[in-house]
Coordinates of C-alpha atoms in Angstrom, one line a residue:
M1 CA 15.1 10.4 34.6
H2 CA 12.4 10.6 31.8
T3 CA 9.3 9.1 32.9
E4 CA 6.7 11.7 31.8
F5 CA 5.3 11.3 28.3
D6 CA 2.2 12.3 26.3
V7 CA 1.7 8.5 25.1
I8 CA 3.1 5.3 26.5
V9 CA 2.9 2.3 24.3
V10 CA 3.0 -1.1 26.1
G11 CA 4.2 -3.8 24.0
A12 CA 6.9 -3.5 21.1
G13 CA 5.2 -6.1 18.5
H14 CA 3.8 -5.1 15.0
A15 CA 0.6 -3.2 16.7
G16 CA 3.1 -1.4 19.3
C17 CA 5.4 -0.3 16.6
E18 CA 2.8 1.1 14.5
A19 CA 1.2 2.9 17.3
A20 CA 4.2 4.4 18.9
L21 CA 5.7 5.4 15.4
A22 CA 2.1 7.2 14.6
A23 CA 1.9 9.0 17.8
A24 CA 5.5 10.3 17.7
R25 CA 5.3 11.6 14.0
M26 CA 2.1 13.5 15.3
G27 CA 4.1 15.3 17.6
M28 CA 3.6 13.1 20.8
N29 CA 6.5 12.5 23.3
T30 CA 6.1 8.6 23.1
A31 CA 7.4 5.9 25.4
L32 CA 7.3 2.2 23.8
L33 CA 7.8 0.0 26.6
S34 CA 8.8 -3.8 25.9
I35 CA 9.8 -6.8 27.9
N36 CA 12.9 -7.5 25.6
L37 CA 14.1 -4.5 23.3
D38 CA 15.9 -7.2 21.4
T39 CA 12.6 -8.7 20.3
I40 CA 11.1 -5.6 18.8
A41 CA 8.8 -6.5 15.9
Q42 CA 9.6 -10.0 16.3
M43 CA 7.8 -12.4 14.1
S44 CA 6.5 -15.0 16.3
C45 CA 5.0 -17.3 13.9
N46 CA 5.6 -17.5 10.2
P47 CA 7.9 -15.1 8.4
A48 CA 5.6 -13.9 6.0
I49 CA 3.5 -10.4 5.5
G50 CA 0.4 -10.3 3.5
G51 CA -1.7 -13.0 1.9
L52 CA -5.4 -12.9 1.2
A53 CA -7.2 -9.9 2.7
K54 CA -4.2 -9.4 5.0
G55 CA -2.2 -7.8 1.7
Q56 CA -4.9 -5.3 1.7
L57 CA -4.5 -4.2 5.5
V58 CA -0.8 -3.9 4.8
R59 CA -1.3 -1.5 1.8
E60 CA -3.8 0.3 3.8
I61 CA -1.6 0.8 6.7
D62 CA 1.1 2.1 4.2
A63 CA -1.4 4.5 2.8
L64 CA -1.9 6.1 6.3
G65 CA 1.8 6.4 6.7
G66 CA 2.8 3.2 8.6
E67 CA 6.0 1.1 8.2
M68 CA 5.1 -2.6 7.7
A69 CA 4.9 -2.4 3.9
K70 CA 8.2 -0.3 3.5
V71 CA 9.9 -2.9 5.9
T72 CA 8.6 -5.8 3.8
D73 CA 9.8 -4.4 0.6
E74 CA 13.4 -3.8 2.2
T75 CA 13.5 -7.3 3.8
G76 CA 11.4 -9.6 1.6
I77 CA 12.8 -12.7 0.0
Q78 CA 9.8 -13.8 -2.1
F79 CA 7.2 -11.7 -3.5
R80 CA 3.9 -13.2 -4.7
M81 CA 0.7 -11.6 -5.9
L82 CA -2.3 -14.2 -5.0
N83 CA -5.4 -14.9 -7.0
T84 CA -4.4 -13.2 -10.1
K85 CA -6.7 -15.5 -12.2
K86 CA -9.6 -14.1 -10.3
G87 CA -11.0 -10.6 -10.1
P88 CA -9.0 -7.4 -9.0
A89 CA -11.1 -7.5 -5.6
V90 CA -9.2 -10.4 -4.3
H91 CA -5.8 -10.1 -5.5
S92 CA -3.6 -9.9 -2.5
P93 CA 0.1 -9.3 -2.2
R94 CA 2.2 -11.5 0.1
A95 CA 6.0 -11.9 0.8
Q96 CA 8.2 -14.0 2.6
A97 CA 10.3 -11.8 5.0
D98 CA 14.0 -12.4 6.2
K99 CA 12.9 -12.8 9.8
K100 CA 15.7 -11.1 11.6
A101 CA 16.4 -8.5 8.8
Y102 CA 12.6 -7.5 9.2
Q103 CA 13.1 -7.3 12.9
A104 CA 16.2 -5.4 12.8
S105 CA 14.9 -2.7 10.1
M106 CA 11.7 -2.1 12.3
K107 CA 13.9 -1.8 15.3
K108 CA 16.1 0.9 13.9
R109 CA 13.1 2.9 12.6
V110 CA 11.8 2.9 16.0
E111 CA 15.1 3.7 17.7
S112 CA 15.6 6.6 15.1
Q113 CA 12.2 8.3 15.3
D114 CA 12.1 11.6 16.7
N115 CA 9.8 12.0 20.1
L116 CA 9.9 8.2 20.9
F117 CA 11.9 6.9 23.6
L118 CA 12.3 3.0 24.4
R119 CA 12.2 1.6 27.8
Q120 CA 12.7 -2.1 28.6
E121 CA 10.2 -2.6 31.2
I122 CA 7.4 -4.9 32.1
A123 CA 4.1 -3.2 32.8
D124 CA 2.3 -4.2 36.0
D125 CA -0.4 -2.0 36.8
L126 CA -2.5 1.1 35.5
I127 CA -2.6 4.4 37.1
L128 CA -5.9 5.8 37.4
D129 CA -7.3 9.4 38.2
K130 CA -10.9 8.0 38.7
K131 CA -12.1 6.5 35.5
K132 CA -9.1 8.1 33.4
V133 CA -5.6 6.6 33.1
V134 CA -2.7 8.7 33.8
G135 CA 0.2 6.1 33.6
I136 CA 1.7 2.7 34.4
V137 CA 3.7 1.1 37.1
G138 CA 6.3 -0.8 35.7
Q139 CA 8.0 -3.9 37.4
S140 CA 11.1 -2.1 38.1
G141 CA 8.9 -0.1 40.5
L142 CA 9.1 3.2 38.4
S143 CA 5.8 5.1 37.6
Y144 CA 5.4 6.4 34.1
K145 CA 3.3 9.2 33.6
A146 CA 1.0 9.7 30.4
K147 CA -1.9 11.5 28.8
A148 CA -3.0 8.3 27.0
V149 CA -2.0 4.5 27.3
I150 CA -2.0 2.1 24.5
L151 CA -1.9 -1.7 25.4
T152 CA -0.6 -3.8 22.7
T153 CA 0.4 -7.0 24.7
G154 CA 0.1 -9.7 22.3
T155 CA 0.4 -12.9 23.7
F156 CA 2.2 -11.9 26.9
L157 CA -0.8 -11.5 29.3
K158 CA -0.5 -14.4 31.5
G159 CA 1.0 -16.5 28.7
L160 CA 1.1 -20.2 29.2
I161 CA 3.0 -22.5 26.9
H162 CA 2.2 -26.2 26.4
I163 CA 4.2 -28.9 24.6
G164 CA 2.7 -32.2 25.6
E165 CA 2.5 -32.5 29.4
F166 CA 5.2 -29.7 29.7
I167 CA 3.8 -26.5 30.8
T168 CA 5.5 -23.2 31.3
S169 CA 4.8 -19.6 31.6
G170 CA 6.0 -17.2 28.9
G171 CA 4.6 -14.7 26.1
R172 CA 6.7 -16.9 23.5
I173 CA 8.9 -19.7 24.0
G174 CA 11.9 -18.5 26.2
E175 CA 10.6 -15.2 27.0
L176 CA 8.9 -13.9 30.2
S177 CA 5.1 -13.2 30.4
S178 CA 3.4 -10.3 31.9
E179 CA 1.7 -11.7 34.9
K180 CA 0.1 -8.8 36.7
L181 CA -1.3 -6.2 34.2
S182 CA -4.4 -8.3 33.1
D183 CA -5.2 -8.6 36.8
S184 CA -5.0 -4.8 37.0
L185 CA -7.5 -4.8 34.1
R186 CA -9.9 -7.0 35.9
R187 CA -9.8 -4.8 39.1
V188 CA -10.9 -1.8 36.9
G189 CA -13.7 -3.7 35.9
F190 CA -12.9 -5.1 32.3
E191 CA -13.9 -8.5 31.3
V192 CA -10.8 -10.7 30.7
G193 CA -11.1 -13.9 28.7
R194 CA -8.7 -16.2 27.4
L195 CA -7.5 -17.5 23.8
K196 CA -5.2 -20.0 22.2
T197 CA -2.7 -19.9 19.3
G198 CA 0.0 -22.1 18.3
T199 CA 3.1 -22.6 15.9
P200 CA 4.9 -25.4 14.1
P201 CA 8.4 -27.0 14.4
R202 CA 11.4 -25.3 12.8
L203 CA 13.7 -27.4 10.8
N204 CA 17.2 -27.4 9.8
G205 CA 17.0 -26.8 6.1
R206 CA 20.4 -28.6 5.7
T207 CA 18.6 -32.0 6.5
I208 CA 15.6 -31.6 4.1
N209 CA 15.5 -33.6 1.0
Y210 CA 14.3 -30.7 -1.4
S211 CA 14.7 -32.8 -4.6
V212 CA 11.6 -34.7 -3.8
L213 CA 9.5 -31.6 -3.1
M214 CA 7.7 -29.3 -5.3
P215 CA 9.5 -25.7 -5.5
Q216 CA 7.2 -22.5 -5.3
Y217 CA 8.8 -19.5 -6.8
G218 CA 8.0 -15.8 -6.4
D219 CA 6.6 -13.6 -9.2
E220 CA 9.2 -12.6 -12.0
H221 CA 8.3 -8.9 -11.7
P222 CA 7.2 -8.6 -8.2
T223 CA 4.7 -5.8 -7.0
P224 CA 6.1 -3.8 -4.1
F225 CA 3.9 -3.5 -0.8
S226 CA 4.7 0.2 -0.3
F227 CA 3.3 3.1 -2.8
S228 CA 6.6 4.8 -2.0
T229 CA 8.6 1.8 -3.4
E230 CA 9.4 2.3 -7.0
K231 CA 10.5 -1.4 -7.6
T232 CA 11.7 -4.7 -5.6
D233 CA 14.6 -6.3 -7.3
R234 CA 15.6 -8.2 -4.3
S235 CA 16.9 -11.6 -4.5
Q236 CA 14.2 -14.0 -4.4
V237 CA 14.2 -17.7 -2.9
P238 CA 11.8 -20.5 -3.3
C239 CA 9.5 -22.1 -0.8
Y240 CA 8.7 -25.7 -1.2
I241 CA 5.3 -27.8 -0.8
T242 CA 4.9 -31.4 0.7
Y243 CA 2.0 -33.0 2.5
T244 CA 0.9 -35.1 5.2
N245 CA 0.1 -38.8 4.7
P246 CA -2.0 -41.5 6.3
D247 CA 1.0 -42.6 8.4
T248 CA 1.2 -39.1 9.8
H249 CA -2.4 -39.1 10.6
K250 CA -2.1 -42.3 12.4
I251 CA 0.7 -41.1 14.8
I252 CA -1.5 -38.3 15.8
I253 CA -4.6 -40.3 16.4
A254 CA -2.7 -43.0 18.3
N255 CA -1.5 -40.3 20.6
L256 CA -4.3 -37.9 21.1
S257 CA -4.1 -39.2 24.7
R258 CA -1.2 -37.1 25.2
A259 CA -2.3 -34.0 23.0
P260 CA -2.9 -31.1 25.4
L261 CA -5.7 -30.0 23.0
Y262 CA -7.8 -33.2 23.6
T263 CA -6.6 -33.9 27.5
G264 CA -8.5 -30.9 28.7
Q265 CA -4.9 -29.4 29.5
I266 CA -5.7 -26.6 27.2
K267 CA -9.0 -24.9 27.9
S268 CA -9.1 -22.0 25.7
V269 CA -10.3 -21.8 21.9
G270 CA -7.7 -21.4 19.1
P271 CA -8.1 -20.2 15.6
R272 CA -10.8 -21.5 13.5
Y273 CA -9.1 -20.8 10.2
C274 CA -5.4 -21.8 11.2
P275 CA -5.7 -25.0 13.4
S276 CA -3.3 -26.9 14.8
L277 CA -2.4 -30.3 12.7
E278 CA -4.0 -32.6 15.4
D279 CA -7.3 -30.6 15.2
K280 CA -7.3 -30.7 11.5
I281 CA -6.7 -34.7 11.7
V282 CA -9.9 -35.0 14.0
R283 CA -12.0 -32.6 12.3
F284 CA -11.4 -33.5 8.7
A285 CA -11.2 -37.4 9.2
G286 CA -11.9 -38.1 6.0
K287 CA -9.0 -36.4 4.3
D288 CA -5.7 -38.2 3.8
Q289 CA -3.3 -35.6 3.4
H290 CA -3.1 -31.7 4.2
Q291 CA -0.5 -29.3 2.8
V292 CA 2.8 -28.3 4.2
F293 CA 4.7 -25.3 2.9
L294 CA 8.4 -25.0 3.8
E295 CA 9.3 -21.3 4.3
P296 CA 13.0 -20.3 4.6
E297 CA 13.1 -17.8 7.6
G298 CA 16.0 -15.5 6.1
L299 CA 18.9 -15.5 3.8
N300 CA 21.5 -15.8 6.5
T301 CA 20.0 -19.0 8.5
L302 CA 19.1 -22.4 7.2
E303 CA 16.2 -22.6 9.7
V304 CA 12.9 -23.4 7.8
Y305 CA 9.3 -22.6 9.1
S306 CA 6.9 -25.8 8.5
N307 CA 3.9 -23.9 7.8
G308 CA 0.8 -26.3 8.0
I309 CA 1.9 -28.6 11.0
S310 CA 1.3 -26.4 14.1
T311 CA 1.1 -28.6 17.0
S312 CA 1.5 -28.7 20.7
M313 CA 2.2 -32.6 20.8
P314 CA 5.0 -34.0 23.0
H315 CA 8.5 -33.5 21.5
D316 CA 8.8 -37.2 20.4
I317 CA 5.5 -37.1 18.7
Q318 CA 6.5 -33.9 16.8
E319 CA 9.8 -35.7 15.6
A320 CA 7.6 -38.7 14.4
I321 CA 5.2 -36.4 12.6
V322 CA 8.1 -34.6 10.8
H323 CA 9.8 -37.8 9.9
S324 CA 6.7 -39.4 8.3
I325 CA 6.3 -36.6 5.8
A326 CA 8.0 -36.8 2.3
G327 CA 11.3 -34.9 2.2
L328 CA 11.5 -34.5 5.8
E329 CA 12.5 -38.1 6.7
S330 CA 15.8 -37.0 8.1
A331 CA 15.1 -33.4 9.1
E332 CA 16.2 -32.3 12.2
V333 CA 13.6 -30.2 14.3
V334 CA 15.8 -27.4 15.9
R335 CA 12.9 -25.6 17.8
Y336 CA 9.5 -27.6 18.7
G337 CA 6.1 -26.3 18.0
Y338 CA 4.0 -25.3 21.0
A339 CA 0.6 -24.0 21.8
I340 CA 0.1 -20.8 23.8
E341 CA -2.9 -19.6 25.9
Y342 CA -3.1 -15.9 27.0
D343 CA -5.5 -13.2 28.3
F344 CA -7.5 -11.0 26.0
V345 CA -10.1 -8.2 26.6
P346 CA -13.2 -8.8 24.5
P347 CA -13.2 -5.9 22.0
T348 CA -16.9 -5.1 22.6
Q349 CA -15.5 -3.0 25.6
L350 CA -14.1 -0.5 23.1
R351 CA -15.2 2.5 21.3
P352 CA -14.7 2.7 17.5
S353 CA -11.6 4.9 18.1
L354 CA -10.2 1.7 20.0
E355 CA -10.2 3.8 23.3
T356 CA -11.8 1.9 26.2
K357 CA -15.5 2.8 27.2
L358 CA -14.7 2.0 30.9
V359 CA -11.4 4.0 31.1
E360 CA -10.9 7.4 29.2
N361 CA -7.5 7.8 27.6
L362 CA -6.6 4.1 27.4
F363 CA -6.5 2.4 23.9
H364 CA -6.2 -1.4 23.1
A365 CA -4.8 -2.7 19.8
G366 CA -3.7 -6.1 18.6
Q367 CA -4.3 -9.5 20.1
I368 CA -5.5 -8.0 23.1
N369 CA -8.4 -7.3 21.3
G370 CA -8.8 -11.1 20.1
T371 CA -7.4 -10.9 16.6
S372 CA -4.8 -13.3 15.1
G373 CA -1.9 -11.9 12.6
Y374 CA 0.5 -9.4 12.2
E375 CA -1.4 -7.5 9.7
E376 CA -4.6 -7.2 11.8
A377 CA -2.2 -6.0 14.8
A378 CA -0.4 -3.3 12.9
A379 CA -3.7 -2.0 11.4
Q380 CA -5.3 -1.8 14.6
G381 CA -1.8 -0.3 16.0
I382 CA -1.7 2.6 13.7
M383 CA -5.2 3.7 14.4
A384 CA -4.7 3.4 18.0
G385 CA -1.6 5.6 17.7
I386 CA -3.5 8.4 15.6
N387 CA -6.6 8.3 17.9
A388 CA -4.5 8.7 21.1
A389 CA -2.7 11.7 19.7
L390 CA -5.9 13.2 18.4
K391 CA -7.7 12.7 22.0
I392 CA -4.6 14.5 23.6
Q393 CA -4.9 17.5 21.0
G394 CA -8.6 17.7 21.7
K395 CA -9.8 16.7 18.2
D396 CA -12.4 14.1 16.9
P397 CA -11.4 10.7 16.6
F398 CA -10.4 9.0 13.2
I399 CA -12.9 6.4 12.4
L400 CA -12.7 4.2 9.1
D401 CA -16.1 3.1 8.0
R402 CA -16.7 -0.3 6.4
S403 CA -16.9 1.3 3.0
E404 CA -13.4 3.1 2.9
A405 CA -11.3 0.3 4.1
Y406 CA -10.6 -3.3 5.5
I407 CA -9.4 -1.5 8.5
G408 CA -12.8 -0.2 9.0
V409 CA -14.4 -3.6 8.5
L410 CA -11.8 -5.1 11.0
I411 CA -12.4 -2.7 13.6
D412 CA -16.6 -2.5 13.3
D413 CA -16.4 -6.1 13.4
L414 CA -14.5 -6.1 16.7
V415 CA -16.3 -3.3 18.6
T416 CA -19.7 -4.5 17.4
K417 CA -19.6 -8.1 17.3
G418 CA -16.7 -9.0 19.3
T419 CA -15.0 -12.4 19.0
Q420 CA -14.9 -15.6 20.8
E421 CA -11.9 -16.9 19.0
P422 CA -9.1 -15.4 17.4
Y423 CA -10.2 -13.1 14.6
R424 CA -8.8 -13.1 11.1
M425 CA -9.4 -10.7 8.4
F426 CA -11.0 -12.4 5.0
T427 CA -12.1 -10.5 1.9
S428 CA -15.5 -12.1 2.2
R429 CA -15.9 -10.1 5.8
A430 CA -16.1 -6.6 3.4
E431 CA -19.3 -5.9 1.8
Y432 CA -17.6 -3.2 -0.8
R433 CA -14.5 -5.6 -1.5
L434 CA -14.6 -4.5 -5.3
L435 CA -13.8 -1.0 -4.0
L436 CA -11.5 -1.9 -1.2
R437 CA -8.9 -3.5 -3.4
Q438 CA -5.2 -3.5 -2.6
D439 CA -4.2 -1.6 -5.8
N440 CA -6.1 1.6 -4.8
A441 CA -5.6 2.1 -0.9
D442 CA -3.4 4.8 -1.8
R443 CA -6.2 6.6 -3.5
R444 CA -8.5 5.8 -0.8
L445 CA -6.7 6.6 2.4
M446 CA -3.6 8.7 1.6
K447 CA -5.6 11.7 2.2
Y448 CA -5.9 10.9 5.8
G449 CA -2.4 10.2 6.3
Y450 CA -1.7 13.4 4.9
R451 CA -4.2 15.2 7.0
Y452 CA -2.4 13.6 10.3
G453 CA 1.2 14.4 9.0
L454 CA 2.1 10.8 8.5
I455 CA 2.4 11.2 4.6
S456 CA 5.1 13.4 3.3
E457 CA 4.3 16.4 1.0
Q458 CA 6.3 14.7 -1.8
Q459 CA 4.0 11.4 -1.5
W460 CA 1.0 13.5 -1.4
Q461 CA 2.1 15.4 -4.6
K462 CA 2.9 12.1 -6.4
L463 CA -0.8 10.7 -5.7
R464 CA -2.1 14.1 -6.7
E465 CA -0.4 13.6 -10.2
K466 CA -1.6 10.0 -10.4
E467 CA -5.0 11.0 -9.8
N468 CA -5.2 13.6 -12.8
A469 CA -3.7 11.3 -14.9
I470 CA -6.3 8.8 -14.2
T471 CA -8.9 11.3 -14.6
E472 CA -7.4 12.7 -17.7
I473 CA -7.0 9.2 -19.3
L474 CA -10.6 8.0 -18.4
S475 CA -11.9 11.2 -19.9
H476 CA -10.2 10.8 -23.1
L477 CA -11.0 7.1 -23.4
D478 CA -14.8 8.1 -23.0
K479 CA -14.5 10.7 -25.9
K480 CA -12.0 8.9 -28.3
M481 CA -13.8 7.2 -31.3
V482 CA -12.4 4.4 -33.1
G483 CA -15.0 3.4 -35.6
P484 CA -18.5 3.3 -34.1
D485 CA -17.2 2.6 -30.4
T486 CA -15.4 4.7 -28.0
L487 CA -12.0 3.4 -26.8
A488 CA -13.9 2.9 -23.2
K489 CA -16.4 0.8 -24.7
I490 CA -13.4 -1.3 -26.5
L491 CA -11.6 -1.7 -23.1
S492 CA -14.7 -2.9 -21.4
R493 CA -14.7 -6.1 -23.6
P494 CA -13.3 -9.2 -21.8
D495 CA -10.8 -9.8 -24.4
H496 CA -9.2 -6.2 -24.4
T497 CA -6.5 -4.7 -22.2
F498 CA -5.0 -1.3 -21.9
E499 CA -2.0 -2.5 -23.9
D500 CA -4.5 -3.3 -26.8
L501 CA -5.7 0.4 -26.8
L502 CA -2.0 1.7 -27.7
A503 CA -2.4 0.2 -31.2
L504 CA -5.5 1.8 -31.9
D505 CA -4.6 5.5 -30.5
S506 CA -1.3 6.7 -31.4
G507 CA -1.6 9.7 -29.1
L508 CA -2.3 7.3 -26.1
S509 CA 0.7 5.2 -27.2
Q510 CA 3.0 8.6 -27.1
R511 CA 2.0 9.2 -23.3
R512 CA 4.5 7.7 -20.7
L513 CA 1.8 6.0 -18.5
S514 CA 3.0 4.0 -15.3
K515 CA 1.9 0.5 -15.1
E516 CA -0.3 1.8 -12.0
I517 CA -2.1 4.3 -14.0
K518 CA -2.9 1.9 -16.7
E519 CA -4.1 -0.7 -14.1
Q520 CA -6.4 1.6 -12.4
V521 CA -8.0 3.0 -15.6
E522 CA -8.3 -0.7 -16.9
I523 CA -10.3 -1.7 -13.4
E524 CA -12.2 1.3 -13.5
V525 CA -13.5 0.9 -17.1
K526 CA -13.9 -3.0 -17.1
Y527 CA -15.8 -2.9 -13.6
K528 CA -17.6 0.4 -14.0
G529 CA -21.2 -1.4 -13.7
Y530 CA -20.2 -3.2 -10.6
I531 CA -18.5 -0.3 -9.0
D532 CA -21.3 2.3 -9.6
R533 CA -23.6 -0.3 -7.9
Q534 CA -21.5 -0.5 -4.7
H535 CA -21.3 3.2 -4.6
D536 CA -25.3 3.4 -4.7
Q537 CA -25.2 0.7 -2.0
I538 CA -22.6 2.9 0.0
E539 CA -24.8 6.1 0.0
K540 CA -27.8 4.0 1.6
F541 CA -25.3 2.8 3.9
K542 CA -24.2 6.3 5.0
K543 CA -27.7 7.4 5.9
M544 CA -27.8 4.7 8.6
E545 CA -24.3 5.8 9.4
D546 CA -25.4 9.2 9.5
Y547 CA -28.4 8.3 12.0
K548 CA -26.5 8.8 15.2
I549 CA -27.6 7.4 18.4
P550 CA -26.8 9.8 21.7
A551 CA -24.3 8.2 24.3
W552 CA -26.8 8.9 27.0
L553 CA -29.9 7.0 25.5
D554 CA -31.4 4.8 28.1
Y555 CA -32.6 1.7 26.4
Q556 CA -34.7 0.3 29.2
D557 CA -37.0 3.3 28.3
I558 CA -37.9 1.5 25.2
P559 CA -40.0 -1.1 26.3
E560 CA -40.8 -2.2 22.7
L561 CA -37.4 -3.6 22.3
R562 CA -36.9 -7.3 23.1
K563 CA -34.7 -8.0 26.4
E564 CA -31.8 -9.6 24.2
A565 CA -31.9 -6.3 22.1
R566 CA -31.8 -4.0 25.1
Q567 CA -29.1 -5.8 26.7
K568 CA -26.7 -6.0 23.6
L569 CA -27.5 -2.3 22.7
F570 CA -26.8 -1.4 26.2
Q571 CA -23.4 -3.3 26.3
I572 CA -22.2 -2.1 23.0
R573 CA -23.5 1.4 23.0
P574 CA -23.6 1.7 19.2
V575 CA -22.9 5.2 17.8
S576 CA -25.2 5.1 14.9
L577 CA -28.2 3.0 13.6
A578 CA -26.0 1.2 11.2
Q579 CA -23.8 -0.1 13.8
A580 CA -26.8 -1.3 16.1
S581 CA -28.2 -3.1 13.0
R582 CA -24.8 -5.1 13.0
I583 CA -25.0 -6.3 16.7
S584 CA -25.7 -10.1 16.8
G585 CA -29.0 -10.5 18.5
V586 CA -30.6 -7.1 17.3
S587 CA -33.2 -7.8 14.8
P588 CA -34.4 -5.4 11.8
A589 CA -37.5 -5.0 13.8
D590 CA -35.6 -3.8 16.8
I591 CA -33.9 -1.3 14.4
S592 CA -37.2 -0.1 13.3
I593 CA -38.5 0.5 16.9
L594 CA -35.1 2.3 17.8
M595 CA -35.6 4.5 14.7
I596 CA -39.1 5.5 15.5
H597 CA -38.0 6.2 19.3
L598 CA -35.2 8.4 18.3
A599 CA -37.5 10.3 15.7
G600 CA -40.2 10.8 18.4
K601 CA -37.6 12.2 20.8
G602 CA -36.3 14.4 18.1
K603 CA -32.7 13.1 18.7
R604 CA -31.9 12.2 15.3

């Protein structure tokens, strides 16, 4: 019986799949444990990948060698590039996915991966050797040994489901929860908190009156998610838009006494940026309507996801809410919405590598760290998988800083600031978002994927050719004169595009340039001033990042620091002066004192 591995990944959601695939591809014998192997990569909430800032994360995962983008391209049923009327820094790809096809495709990739072994098992306990994890004990009674363990438990740690007064345990509706693992974490000494999320009713599409709804179509020429996908020519289907109305709101207000959110039945904090409908009605009392997106769950089902009316109201109230909305007057509810509370481990207890500070070789990724969203989970998963493999190999951890990737912003926010509510990525969280665009994720990060063996030689050479072409074209535009101006100066004007240059330069028009190369050149020319300014800011930022703080530093020996600063610095244990400066409760004066102390000790 095979129960000894290099890496064990607990949980086979989006974080777990990326973590397990990365570790296995780096040569680690890896076990992926799931409560139910039939729900690997299940889309627990809306059947969509990407969106604002989330699309950037997916393309970064792809550049590192992950699978989320490839599976989305294979199973997407509607593709859209969001924010195209704004600057390139906030362009974000989004796709509706065929829910079951996505799950089946990812499951097949996991099943067919060398060095990766699947087990249907509930993890109950950690096996420790002093302060080092050496395996886990399953509910079956089997002990699984490992050199590293990655916990990607999603909403399954003591999951508690609410529909009105009805309460049941479960990680998702109709599925078991993990009842013992978070107790094991508490016994070791971890702080464990509680969060809440929710999901809306699903409807029978045959009973929806689409004739009164506004259709929303995908892009005519969709941009693939993966840099390895040449083009996406799958059949696309529309989504539909409708709205709540004053009658909907009256139903909710009249029944708040039966809403778990307002009766005290739900005690934990939910997502600020994806609130339940009842929460929206109360918080935005002056608004008489809220948008509802009706999203098909797949090509082989009529089930429709009603995005925008997440709720844990009782069954009869959910029926009344749905039937009060235009187009849904006769809609059949096939699955009711619900809220779920679950345990999480506040992420300030992690190192930037996602290894826990308290237990060596134990890594956390996904909702266990307080995040929400498939994309945030998958991003943490691939980083945890890479770092678990590197730790076993005795190599330095792989840490992306905030100037390199949204993934770097995500992880730095988590381990430095923590979170009191489900964390969601936004473009506004990134200081250097003009550099961290979705279109250049390969140019920023593929070198790392190649370094760790997650990007093929063919992909790497393709990127090298692309980089050489971009460099060559930029140089040509800087030198080629048309009248008194260079082509670069002409292109920098707001009313000119790269295509306009082809009429001005016959040599340029004869080159067979891809759409991606033209796009990169145009962005670099048009935004050169802003890009140069951000590069200058990054150089200043790196000086702070390079100012390392030794792990053994005793902050109690620095009496000039304020008490709050000493407490926060001791808790977080920042690795650099830059990270220390981002800790809530640490002031610029505290940083100056810390810098003087380190310089005086000669510990820079």
